PDB file of C-alpha atoms in Angstrom:
ATOM      1  CA  MET A 265     -16.524   6.708  21.829  1.00  0.00           C
ATOM      2  CA  PRO A 266     -15.166   9.444  19.498  1.00  0.00           C
ATOM      3  CA  GLU A 267     -16.310   9.350  15.858  1.00  0.00           C
ATOM      4  CA  LYS A 268     -13.983   7.938  13.422  1.00  0.00           C
ATOM      5  CA  THR A 269     -12.365  10.108  10.826  1.00  0.00           C
ATOM      6  CA  PRO A 270     -14.153   9.688   7.484  1.00  0.00           C
ATOM      7  CA  VAL A 271     -12.024   9.038   4.404  1.00  0.00           C
ATOM      8  CA  ASP A 272     -13.838   9.051   0.982  1.00  0.00           C
ATOM      9  CA  PHE A 273     -12.047   6.939  -1.618  1.00  0.00           C
ATOM     10  CA  TRP A 274     -12.876   6.949  -5.246  1.00  0.00           C
ATOM     11  CA  PHE A 275     -11.501   3.952  -7.321  1.00  0.00           C
ATOM     12  CA  ASP A 276     -11.615   2.354 -10.707  1.00  0.00           C
ATOM     13  CA  PRO A 277     -10.798  -1.419 -10.285  1.00  0.00           C
ATOM     14  CA  LEU A 278      -8.791  -1.296 -13.473  1.00  0.00           C
ATOM     15  CA  CYS A 279      -6.035   0.879 -11.965  1.00  0.00           C
ATOM     16  CA  PRO A 280      -3.236  -0.831 -10.195  1.00  0.00           C
ATOM     17  CA  TRP A 281      -2.081   2.372  -8.616  1.00  0.00           C
ATOM     18  CA  ALA A 282      -5.568   2.771  -6.989  1.00  0.00           C
ATOM     19  CA  TRP A 283      -5.378  -0.778  -5.789  1.00  0.00           C
ATOM     20  CA  MET A 284      -2.074  -0.068  -3.965  1.00  0.00           C
ATOM     21  CA  THR A 285      -3.419   3.093  -2.388  1.00  0.00           C
ATOM     22  CA  SER A 286      -6.481   1.300  -1.380  1.00  0.00           C
ATOM     23  CA  ARG A 287      -4.575  -1.347   0.439  1.00  0.00           C
ATOM     24  CA  TRP A 288      -2.722   1.435   2.249  1.00  0.00           C
ATOM     25  CA  VAL A 289      -5.820   3.164   3.441  1.00  0.00           C
ATOM     26  CA  LEU A 290      -7.196  -0.285   4.762  1.00  0.00           C
ATOM     27  CA  GLU A 291      -3.825  -0.652   6.579  1.00  0.00           C
ATOM     28  CA  VAL A 292      -4.397   2.755   8.084  1.00  0.00           C
ATOM     29  CA  GLU A 293      -7.796   1.661   9.398  1.00  0.00           C
ATOM     30  CA  LYS A 294      -5.778  -0.791  11.601  1.00  0.00           C
ATOM     31  CA  VAL A 295      -3.534   1.814  13.182  1.00  0.00           C
ATOM     32  CA  ARG A 296      -5.577   5.032  13.107  1.00  0.00           C
ATOM     33  CA  ASP A 297      -9.220   5.712  13.919  1.00  0.00           C
ATOM     34  CA  ILE A 298     -10.554   6.230  10.484  1.00  0.00           C
ATOM     35  CA  GLU A 299     -13.393   4.881   8.354  1.00  0.00           C
ATOM     36  CA  VAL A 300     -13.154   4.410   4.651  1.00  0.00           C
ATOM     37  CA  ARG A 301     -16.207   5.120   2.541  1.00  0.00           C
ATOM     38  CA  TRP A 302     -15.882   3.714  -1.035  1.00  0.00           C
ATOM     39  CA  HIS A 303     -17.036   5.322  -4.200  1.00  0.00           C
ATOM     40  CA  VAL A 304     -16.744   4.468  -7.945  1.00  0.00           C
ATOM     41  CA  MET A 305     -14.995   6.540 -10.448  1.00  0.00           C
ATOM     42  CA  SER A 306     -14.221   5.614 -14.100  1.00  0.00           C
ATOM     43  CA  LEU A 307     -11.069   6.052 -16.090  1.00  0.00           C
ATOM     44  CA  ALA A 308     -13.237   5.596 -19.193  1.00  0.00           C
ATOM     45  CA  VAL A 309     -15.455   8.488 -18.263  1.00  0.00           C
ATOM     46  CA  LEU A 310     -12.498  10.686 -17.249  1.00  0.00           C
ATOM     47  CA  ASN A 311     -10.797  10.139 -20.587  1.00  0.00           C
ATOM     48  CA  GLU A 312     -13.912  10.525 -22.857  1.00  0.00           C
ATOM     49  CA  PRO A 313     -13.187  14.086 -23.954  1.00  0.00           C
ATOM     50  CA  LYS A 314      -9.568  13.202 -25.113  1.00  0.00           C
ATOM     51  CA  ILE A 315      -9.915   9.633 -26.080  1.00  0.00           C
ATOM     52  CA  ASP A 316      -8.726  10.255 -29.643  1.00  0.00           C
ATOM     53  CA  GLU A 317      -5.589  11.929 -28.273  1.00  0.00           C
ATOM     54  CA  LEU A 318      -4.571   9.004 -26.144  1.00  0.00           C
ATOM     55  CA  PRO A 319      -1.872   6.527 -27.025  1.00  0.00           C
ATOM     56  CA  GLU A 320      -3.305   3.576 -29.010  1.00  0.00           C
ATOM     57  CA  GLU A 321      -2.429   1.047 -26.386  1.00  0.00           C
ATOM     58  CA  TYR A 322      -4.134   3.027 -23.573  1.00  0.00           C
ATOM     59  CA  ARG A 323      -7.124   3.923 -25.651  1.00  0.00           C
ATOM     60  CA  GLU A 324      -7.617   0.244 -26.478  1.00  0.00           C
ATOM     61  CA  LEU A 325      -7.339  -0.733 -22.836  1.00  0.00           C
ATOM     62  CA  LEU A 326     -10.093   1.860 -21.876  1.00  0.00           C
ATOM     63  CA  GLU A 327     -12.386   0.777 -24.600  1.00  0.00           C
ATOM     64  CA  THR A 328     -12.058  -2.947 -23.935  1.00  0.00           C
ATOM     65  CA  LYS A 329     -11.415  -3.343 -20.226  1.00  0.00           C
ATOM     66  CA  ALA A 330     -12.669  -0.216 -18.345  1.00  0.00           C
ATOM     67  CA  TRP A 331     -16.278   0.002 -18.923  1.00  0.00           C
ATOM     68  CA  GLY A 332     -17.515  -3.491 -17.936  1.00  0.00           C
ATOM     69  CA  PRO A 333     -16.115  -3.625 -14.404  1.00  0.00           C
ATOM     70  CA  VAL A 334     -17.319  -0.262 -13.334  1.00  0.00           C
ATOM     71  CA  ARG A 335     -20.751  -0.935 -14.759  1.00  0.00           C
ATOM     72  CA  VAL A 336     -20.993  -4.189 -12.695  1.00  0.00           C
ATOM     73  CA  VAL A 337     -19.603  -2.438  -9.583  1.00  0.00           C
ATOM     74  CA  ILE A 338     -21.958   0.492  -9.724  1.00  0.00           C
ATOM     75  CA  ALA A 339     -24.918  -1.990 -10.307  1.00  0.00           C
ATOM     76  CA  ALA A 340     -23.884  -3.825  -7.145  1.00  0.00           C
ATOM     77  CA  GLN A 341     -23.823  -0.577  -5.211  1.00  0.00           C
ATOM     78  CA  GLN A 342     -27.211   0.528  -6.556  1.00  0.00           C
ATOM     79  CA  GLU A 343     -28.920  -2.833  -5.947  1.00  0.00           C
ATOM     80  CA  HIS A 344     -27.228  -4.047  -2.792  1.00  0.00           C
ATOM     81  CA  GLY A 345     -26.089  -0.820  -1.029  1.00  0.00           C
ATOM     82  CA  PRO A 346     -22.745   1.056  -0.776  1.00  0.00           C
ATOM     83  CA  GLU A 347     -21.666  -1.252   1.968  1.00  0.00           C
ATOM     84  CA  VAL A 348     -20.797  -3.895  -0.583  1.00  0.00           C
ATOM     85  CA  LEU A 349     -18.287  -1.849  -2.398  1.00  0.00           C
ATOM     86  CA  GLY A 350     -15.305  -2.462  -0.176  1.00  0.00           C
ATOM     87  CA  ASP A 351     -15.459  -6.165  -0.126  1.00  0.00           C
ATOM     88  CA  LEU A 352     -16.130  -6.376  -3.772  1.00  0.00           C
ATOM     89  CA  TYR A 353     -13.329  -4.108  -4.745  1.00  0.00           C
ATOM     90  CA  THR A 354     -10.944  -6.284  -2.650  1.00  0.00           C
ATOM     91  CA  ALA A 355     -12.289  -9.477  -4.346  1.00  0.00           C
ATOM     92  CA  ILE A 356     -11.743  -7.914  -7.811  1.00  0.00           C
ATOM     93  CA  GLY A 357      -8.437  -6.403  -7.036  1.00  0.00           C
ATOM     94  CA  THR A 358      -7.090  -9.517  -5.355  1.00  0.00           C
ATOM     95  CA  ARG A 359      -7.869 -11.572  -8.490  1.00  0.00           C
ATOM     96  CA  VAL A 360      -6.859  -8.893 -11.059  1.00  0.00           C
ATOM     97  CA  HIS A 361      -3.781  -7.334  -9.529  1.00  0.00           C
ATOM     98  CA  ASN A 362      -2.447  -9.640  -6.852  1.00  0.00           C
ATOM     99  CA  GLN A 363      -3.100 -12.862  -8.732  1.00  0.00           C
ATOM    100  CA  GLY A 364      -2.713 -11.470 -12.313  1.00  0.00           C
ATOM    101  CA  GLU A 365      -5.910 -12.994 -13.552  1.00  0.00           C
ATOM    102  CA  GLY A 366      -6.634 -10.031 -15.756  1.00  0.00           C
ATOM    103  CA  MET A 367      -9.745  -7.739 -16.106  1.00  0.00           C
ATOM    104  CA  GLU A 368     -11.914 -10.381 -17.858  1.00  0.00           C
ATOM    105  CA  LYS A 369     -15.605 -11.098 -17.512  1.00  0.00           C
ATOM    106  CA  GLU A 370     -15.085 -14.467 -15.871  1.00  0.00           C
ATOM    107  CA  VAL A 371     -12.737 -12.834 -13.299  1.00  0.00           C
ATOM    108  CA  ILE A 372     -15.343 -10.214 -12.291  1.00  0.00           C
ATOM    109  CA  ALA A 373     -18.004 -13.004 -12.093  1.00  0.00           C
ATOM    110  CA  ALA A 374     -15.664 -15.011  -9.833  1.00  0.00           C
ATOM    111  CA  ALA A 375     -15.282 -11.967  -7.675  1.00  0.00           C
ATOM    112  CA  LEU A 376     -18.975 -11.505  -7.304  1.00  0.00           C
ATOM    113  CA  LYS A 377     -19.238 -15.116  -6.153  1.00  0.00           C
ATOM    114  CA  ASP A 378     -16.364 -14.578  -3.722  1.00  0.00           C
ATOM    115  CA  VAL A 379     -18.443 -12.019  -1.831  1.00  0.00           C
ATOM    116  CA  GLY A 380     -21.873 -13.593  -2.235  1.00  0.00           C
ATOM    117  CA  LEU A 381     -23.326 -11.214  -4.802  1.00  0.00           C
ATOM    118  CA  PRO A 382     -25.602 -12.611  -7.544  1.00  0.00           C
ATOM    119  CA  ALA A 383     -24.222 -13.597 -10.858  1.00  0.00           C
ATOM    120  CA  SER A 384     -26.988 -11.501 -12.486  1.00  0.00           C
ATOM    121  CA  LEU A 385     -24.997  -8.365 -11.861  1.00  0.00           C
ATOM    122  CA  MET A 386     -22.911  -9.431 -14.865  1.00  0.00           C
ATOM    123  CA  ASP A 387     -25.894  -8.487 -16.985  1.00  0.00           C
ATOM    124  CA  HIS A 388     -24.639  -4.901 -16.604  1.00  0.00           C
ATOM    125  CA  TRP A 389     -21.216  -5.550 -18.268  1.00  0.00           C
ATOM    126  CA  ASP A 390     -22.084  -4.240 -21.663  1.00  0.00           C
ATOM    127  CA  SER A 391     -24.748  -1.695 -20.636  1.00  0.00           C
ATOM    128  CA  THR A 392     -26.352  -0.627 -17.492  1.00  0.00           C
ATOM    129  CA  PRO A 393     -29.429   1.458 -16.499  1.00  0.00           C
ATOM    130  CA  TYR A 394     -27.208   2.946 -13.815  1.00  0.00           C
ATOM    131  CA  GLU A 395     -24.973   4.842 -16.118  1.00  0.00           C
ATOM    132  CA  ALA A 396     -26.230   8.203 -14.705  1.00  0.00           C
ATOM    133  CA  GLU A 397     -25.367   6.957 -11.251  1.00  0.00           C
ATOM    134  CA  LEU A 398     -21.844   5.874 -12.405  1.00  0.00           C
ATOM    135  CA  ARG A 399     -21.239   9.306 -13.889  1.00  0.00           C
ATOM    136  CA  ALA A 400     -22.646  11.081 -10.869  1.00  0.00           C
ATOM    137  CA  SER A 401     -20.319   9.074  -8.484  1.00  0.00           C
ATOM    138  CA  HIS A 402     -17.368   9.920 -10.779  1.00  0.00           C
ATOM    139  CA  LYS A 403     -18.420  13.482 -11.034  1.00  0.00           C
ATOM    140  CA  GLU A 404     -18.576  13.737  -7.163  1.00  0.00           C
ATOM    141  CA  GLY A 405     -14.977  12.828  -6.802  1.00  0.00           C
ATOM    142  CA  ILE A 406     -13.616  14.800  -9.761  1.00  0.00           C
ATOM    143  CA  ASP A 407     -15.507  17.921  -8.604  1.00  0.00           C
ATOM    144  CA  LYS A 408     -13.612  17.734  -5.308  1.00  0.00           C
ATOM    145  CA  VAL A 409     -10.171  17.454  -6.826  1.00  0.00           C
ATOM    146  CA  GLY A 410     -10.244  18.766 -10.427  1.00  0.00           C
ATOM    147  CA  GLN A 411      -9.863  17.265 -13.875  1.00  0.00           C
ATOM    148  CA  ASP A 412      -6.078  16.917 -14.076  1.00  0.00           C
ATOM    149  CA  VAL A 413      -5.902  13.713 -12.099  1.00  0.00           C
ATOM    150  CA  GLY A 414      -6.478  10.018 -12.383  1.00  0.00           C
ATOM    151  CA  THR A 415      -7.562   7.391  -9.749  1.00  0.00           C
ATOM    152  CA  PRO A 416      -7.493   7.130  -6.911  1.00  0.00           C
ATOM    153  CA  VAL A 417      -8.913  10.268  -5.337  1.00  0.00           C
ATOM    154  CA  ILE A 418      -9.189  10.503  -1.612  1.00  0.00           C
ATOM    155  CA  ALA A 419     -10.948  13.174   0.449  1.00  0.00           C
ATOM    156  CA  VAL A 420      -9.945  13.802   4.078  1.00  0.00           C
ATOM    157  CA  PRO A 421     -10.694  16.411   6.758  1.00  0.00           C
ATOM    158  CA  GLY A 422      -8.732  19.602   6.245  1.00  0.00           C
ATOM    159  CA  GLU A 423      -8.583  22.868   8.126  1.00  0.00           C
ATOM    160  CA  ASP A 424     -11.712  23.440  10.303  1.00  0.00           C
ATOM    161  CA  GLY A 425     -13.019  19.929   9.184  1.00  0.00           C
ATOM    162  CA  GLU A 426     -13.543  21.005   5.566  1.00  0.00           C
ATOM    163  CA  GLN A 427     -13.023  18.067   3.197  1.00  0.00           C
ATOM    164  CA  ILE A 428      -9.847  18.345   1.090  1.00  0.00           C
ATOM    165  CA  ALA A 429      -9.342  15.930  -1.839  1.00  0.00           C
ATOM    166  CA  PHE A 430      -6.132  14.726  -3.481  1.00  0.00           C
ATOM    167  CA  PHE A 431      -5.079  12.442  -6.262  1.00  0.00           C
ATOM    168  CA  GLY A 432      -3.028   9.665  -4.630  1.00  0.00           C
ATOM    169  CA  PRO A 433      -1.061   9.131  -2.647  1.00  0.00           C
ATOM    170  CA  VAL A 434       0.730   7.084  -5.304  1.00  0.00           C
ATOM    171  CA  VAL A 435       3.055   4.588  -3.469  1.00  0.00           C
ATOM    172  CA  THR A 436       4.734   1.265  -4.051  1.00  0.00           C
ATOM    173  CA  PRO A 437       4.820  -1.145  -2.357  1.00  0.00           C
ATOM    174  CA  THR A 438       1.854  -0.578   0.018  1.00  0.00           C
ATOM    175  CA  PRO A 439       3.110   0.780   3.362  1.00  0.00           C
ATOM    176  CA  LYS A 440       2.341  -1.390   6.296  1.00  0.00           C
ATOM    177  CA  GLY A 441       2.025  -0.669  10.046  1.00  0.00           C
ATOM    178  CA  GLU A 442       3.779   2.481  11.293  1.00  0.00           C
ATOM    179  CA  GLU A 443       4.865   3.365   7.771  1.00  0.00           C
ATOM    180  CA  ALA A 444       1.201   3.429   6.743  1.00  0.00           C
ATOM    181  CA  ALA A 445       0.394   5.523   9.833  1.00  0.00           C
ATOM    182  CA  LYS A 446       3.162   8.075   8.959  1.00  0.00           C
ATOM    183  CA  LEU A 447       1.964   8.555   5.411  1.00  0.00           C
ATOM    184  CA  TRP A 448      -1.580   9.098   6.761  1.00  0.00           C
ATOM    185  CA  ASP A 449      -0.443  11.556   9.351  1.00  0.00           C
ATOM    186  CA  GLY A 450       1.404  13.386   6.518  1.00  0.00           C
ATOM    187  CA  THR A 451      -1.603  13.443   4.332  1.00  0.00           C
ATOM    188  CA  LEU A 452      -3.664  14.979   7.118  1.00  0.00           C
ATOM    189  CA  LEU A 453      -0.812  17.527   7.783  1.00  0.00           C
ATOM    190  CA  VAL A 454      -0.712  18.840   4.111  1.00  0.00           C
ATOM    191  CA  ALA A 455      -4.573  18.850   3.915  1.00  0.00           C
ATOM    192  CA  SER A 456      -4.544  21.227   6.892  1.00  0.00           C
ATOM    193  CA  VAL A 457      -2.232  23.801   5.094  1.00  0.00           C
ATOM    194  CA  PRO A 458      -4.463  26.367   3.233  1.00  0.00           C
ATOM    195  CA  GLY A 459      -3.377  26.606  -0.428  1.00  0.00           C
ATOM    196  CA  PHE A 460      -1.423  23.345  -0.502  1.00  0.00           C
ATOM    197  CA  TYR A 461      -1.958  21.524  -3.792  1.00  0.00           C
ATOM    198  CA  GLU A 462       0.777  19.225  -4.962  1.00  0.00           C
ATOM    199  CA  ILE A 463       3.923  17.309  -4.263  1.00  0.00           C
ATOM    200  CA  LYS A 464       5.225  15.114  -7.134  1.00  0.00           C
ATOM    201  CA  ARG A 465       8.185  13.230  -8.615  1.00  0.00           C
ATOM    202  CA  THR A 466       8.640  10.909 -11.517  1.00  0.00           C
ATOM    203  CA  ARG A 467       7.792   7.282 -10.722  1.00  0.00           C
ATOM    204  CA  THR A 468      10.857   4.918 -11.258  1.00  0.00           C
ATOM    205  CA  LYS A 469       9.121   1.761 -10.155  1.00  0.00           C
ATOM    206  CA  GLY A 470       5.947   0.014 -11.223  1.00  0.00           C
ATOM    207  CA  PRO A 471       3.215  -1.382  -8.817  1.00  0.00           C
ATOM    208  CA  ASP A 472       4.766  -3.869  -6.440  1.00  0.00           C
ATOM    209  CA  PHE A 473       2.110  -6.235  -5.059  1.00  0.00           C
ATOM    210  CA  SER A 474       4.642  -8.493  -3.337  1.00  0.00           C
ATOM    211  CA  ASN A 475       3.417  -7.648   0.189  1.00  0.00           C
ATOM    212  CA  LEU A 476      -0.295  -7.879  -0.483  1.00  0.00           C
TER     213      LEU A 476
END
C-alpha cells in the first residue's frame, strides 16, 4: 500500500475558522489518501507581543478564554500521546462551535469525558507544567509559516516533497465530498509552485456550521 500523504494541522480550539478548516481536512481524508497529524498552537501566545494593541473585546477574549483550553489540550497530548488530539479537538469543537456551548471550563471537562480522558486534566486550566511544550508546539507551526498569520496552519508536501505551510484555507461552510477534494487538490497545486505565498479576499460571511 502506498504511504498516505501527511498533513500537519495546527489548531487553537477557540478559533471557529480553524474548526471549519479542520472539518474540511477530515472530509478530505475520506476522498483522498491523506493522514492528518494534529498539533496545538495558541492565539494567546501568538498575540502576546501585541496584546496591548488589540481591540479591547478581542484582548479580553484571549485573556479569559484562550489559555485554559490549550493548556488542557497540551496536557492531554503530553500525558496520553498525540493520538488523542484529533478526537479531543472534535469533542471540544462540536460542543463549543456546533452546539454553541461556549469555551467554558465545564464544556472542556465534558469534552474530556466524551473521549474517555481523565477529569484530572482540568487541573491544568489555570497553569500547567507543560507550558514549554505548548510554546514549542506553537513555535513549530509558526516557524513554518511566519508570524503574520492566525490559526489554522496546515503544512503539506510541496515541490520535491518539501513541506510547505499556509494559514488556512479559510472557508465557510465546510466543503464536502468532491468540493473538499477540489480544494485539497488546489492546495497541493499552489504548494508545488516555487515562490507562491498568498491568495486572499475580504470575508463577507461568518462561520457557517450548518452542515457539520
